[in-house]
mmCIF file of C-alpha atoms in Angstrom:
data_model
loop_
_atom_site.group_PDB
_atom_site.id
_atom_site.type_symbol
_atom_site.label_atom_id
_atom_site.label_comp_id
_atom_site.label_asym_id
_atom_site.label_seq_id
_atom_site.Cartn_x
_atom_site.Cartn_y
_atom_site.Cartn_z
ATOM 1 C CA MET A 1 95.189 79.817 142.391
ATOM 2 C CA THR A 2 92.605 82.552 142.863
ATOM 3 C CA ALA A 3 91.702 84.042 146.235
ATOM 4 C CA TYR A 4 88.664 86.236 146.879
ATOM 5 C CA LEU A 5 89.042 88.880 149.576
ATOM 6 C CA THR A 6 86.892 91.827 150.572
ATOM 7 C CA GLU A 7 88.331 95.321 150.883
ATOM 8 C CA TYR A 8 87.727 95.162 154.627
ATOM 9 C CA GLU A 9 89.615 91.852 154.929
ATOM 10 C CA ILE A 10 92.573 93.215 153.006
ATOM 11 C CA LYS A 11 92.769 96.459 154.989
ATOM 12 C CA THR A 12 92.409 94.681 158.335
ATOM 13 C CA SER A 13 94.974 92.035 157.407
ATOM 14 C CA LEU A 14 97.382 94.687 156.142
ATOM 15 C CA LYS A 15 97.195 96.601 159.401
ATOM 16 C CA THR A 16 97.929 93.392 161.294
ATOM 17 C CA LEU A 17 100.775 92.631 158.902
ATOM 18 C CA VAL A 18 102.245 96.122 159.400
ATOM 19 C CA LYS A 19 102.193 95.563 163.178
ATOM 20 C CA GLN A 20 104.041 92.266 162.704
ATOM 21 C CA TYR A 21 106.632 93.908 160.453
ATOM 22 C CA LEU A 22 107.149 96.659 163.046
ATOM 23 C CA GLU A 23 107.589 94.092 165.839
ATOM 24 C CA ASN A 24 110.177 92.301 163.698
ATOM 25 C CA CYS A 25 111.847 95.646 163.088
ATOM 26 C CA LYS A 26 112.236 96.182 166.850
ATOM 27 C CA SER A 27 114.040 92.877 167.284
ATOM 28 C CA CYS A 28 116.001 92.664 163.994
ATOM 29 C CA HIS A 29 116.762 96.390 163.641
ATOM 30 C CA GLN A 30 116.014 96.318 159.919
ATOM 31 C CA LEU A 31 113.084 96.414 157.520
ATOM 32 C CA SER A 32 112.142 93.329 155.537
ATOM 33 C CA ASP A 33 112.032 93.674 151.763
ATOM 34 C CA GLU A 34 108.254 93.146 151.727
ATOM 35 C CA PHE A 35 107.749 95.852 154.340
ATOM 36 C CA VAL A 36 109.906 98.276 152.346
ATOM 37 C CA GLU A 37 107.698 97.595 149.306
ATOM 38 C CA ILE A 38 104.540 98.272 151.312
ATOM 39 C CA ILE A 39 105.981 101.516 152.710
ATOM 40 C CA ARG A 40 107.200 102.704 149.319
ATOM 41 C CA HIS A 41 103.890 101.979 147.609
ATOM 42 C CA THR A 42 101.711 103.338 150.415
ATOM 43 C CA LEU A 43 103.642 106.555 151.029
ATOM 44 C CA LYS A 44 104.787 106.975 147.401
ATOM 45 C CA ALA A 45 108.378 107.006 148.597
ATOM 46 C CA LYS A 46 111.622 106.507 146.702
ATOM 47 C CA TYR A 47 113.176 104.570 149.573
ATOM 48 C CA ALA A 48 112.587 103.444 153.147
ATOM 49 C CA LYS A 49 115.141 102.322 155.715
ATOM 50 C CA TYR A 50 115.447 101.739 159.426
ATOM 51 C CA ASN A 51 117.784 104.037 161.351
ATOM 52 C CA GLU A 52 119.074 101.919 164.220
ATOM 53 C CA THR A 53 120.603 104.891 166.055
ATOM 54 C CA THR A 54 117.380 106.898 166.330
ATOM 55 C CA ARG A 55 115.065 103.846 166.123
ATOM 56 C CA THR A 56 113.043 105.467 163.394
ATOM 57 C CA ILE A 57 111.959 104.599 159.887
ATOM 58 C CA GLU A 58 113.313 107.101 157.383
ATOM 59 C CA VAL A 59 111.333 107.590 154.192
ATOM 60 C CA GLY A 60 112.584 109.524 151.170
ATOM 61 C CA ILE A 61 109.851 111.252 149.194
ATOM 62 C CA LYS A 62 110.476 112.936 145.853
ATOM 63 C CA LYS A 63 109.996 116.685 146.039
ATOM 64 C CA GLU A 64 109.609 118.571 142.767
ATOM 65 C CA ASN A 65 112.191 121.320 142.304
ATOM 66 C CA GLU A 66 111.718 123.640 139.338
ATOM 67 C CA ASP A 67 115.103 125.334 139.894
ATOM 68 C CA SER A 68 117.082 122.130 139.534
ATOM 69 C CA PHE A 69 117.474 119.491 136.858
ATOM 70 C CA TYR A 70 117.154 116.821 139.556
ATOM 71 C CA ASN A 71 114.285 116.324 141.953
ATOM 72 C CA ASP A 72 115.085 116.721 145.619
ATOM 73 C CA ILE A 73 114.416 113.942 148.099
ATOM 74 C CA LYS A 74 112.721 115.027 151.309
ATOM 75 C CA VAL A 75 113.528 112.689 154.207
ATOM 76 C CA ILE A 76 110.801 112.136 156.780
ATOM 77 C CA SER A 77 111.508 110.188 159.961
ATOM 78 C CA TYR A 78 108.755 108.260 161.714
ATOM 79 C CA SER A 79 108.946 106.590 165.082
ATOM 80 C CA LEU A 80 107.656 103.027 164.888
ATOM 81 C CA LYS A 81 104.322 104.100 166.421
ATOM 82 C CA GLU A 82 104.008 107.053 164.014
ATOM 83 C CA ALA A 83 104.841 104.776 161.083
ATOM 84 C CA GLU A 84 102.045 102.404 162.078
ATOM 85 C CA GLN A 85 99.555 105.279 162.289
ATOM 86 C CA GLU A 86 100.669 106.881 159.008
ATOM 87 C CA LEU A 87 100.579 103.604 157.093
ATOM 88 C CA GLY A 88 97.172 102.737 158.570
ATOM 89 C CA ARG A 89 95.771 106.123 157.595
ATOM 90 C CA ASN A 90 97.084 105.829 154.043
ATOM 91 C CA LEU A 91 95.976 102.216 153.628
ATOM 92 C CA ASN A 92 92.410 103.273 154.471
ATOM 93 C CA ASN A 93 92.425 105.516 151.375
ATOM 94 C CA PHE A 94 93.027 102.636 148.951
ATOM 95 C CA GLU A 95 90.098 100.818 147.413
ATOM 96 C CA GLY A 96 89.191 98.489 144.569
ATOM 97 C CA LYS A 97 91.963 97.680 142.139
ATOM 98 C CA GLU A 98 94.542 99.543 144.218
ATOM 99 C CA LEU A 99 94.090 96.910 146.928
ATOM 100 C CA THR A 100 94.905 94.101 144.504
ATOM 101 C CA TYR A 101 98.585 94.994 144.832
ATOM 102 C CA PHE A 102 98.457 94.768 148.636
ATOM 103 C CA SER A 103 96.349 91.620 148.675
ATOM 104 C CA LYS A 104 99.338 89.571 147.508
ATOM 105 C CA PHE A 105 101.160 90.519 150.707
ATOM 106 C CA VAL A 106 98.153 89.425 152.740
ATOM 107 C CA ASN A 107 98.005 86.197 150.745
ATOM 108 C CA GLY A 108 101.682 85.638 151.603
ATOM 109 C CA GLN A 109 102.961 85.519 148.023
ATOM 110 C CA PRO A 110 103.946 89.018 146.871
ATOM 111 C CA HIS A 111 106.156 87.829 144.011
ATOM 112 C CA ASP A 112 104.172 84.844 142.714
ATOM 113 C CA ILE A 113 102.780 85.781 139.296
ATOM 114 C CA ASN A 114 100.542 82.694 139.287
ATOM 115 C CA THR A 115 98.597 83.874 142.319
ATOM 116 C CA GLU A 116 95.541 85.916 141.479
ATOM 117 C CA VAL A 117 93.537 87.854 144.030
ATOM 118 C CA ARG A 118 90.091 89.241 143.345
ATOM 119 C CA VAL A 119 88.907 92.142 145.488
ATOM 120 C CA ILE A 120 85.243 92.033 146.453
ATOM 121 C CA LYS A 121 83.433 95.135 147.660
#
């Protein structure tokens, strides 16, 4: 099945979806798999997890290190409010084909290969 969504619809729906994921995070004390995928793709992170002790979302971002064979991982902690703002800011930068990836989350079927979403400007 094909769905047609505008960039504005996708961005607005994603921001609403992020708020829902964050509300779930407050009550469940963990990140859903779909939310982890959104965080990783949006912030270009290697991992994302919820730290129940500090009530923050910790994101590991690859940091190039010329002195080492391995890349270092820089851990950034976001409060839930900061995470919402950071994700919203980064989601605004995506457009066109980049939004096709996120549109499957909005459509509610992130892993269904038969679902096709067309992004309209």
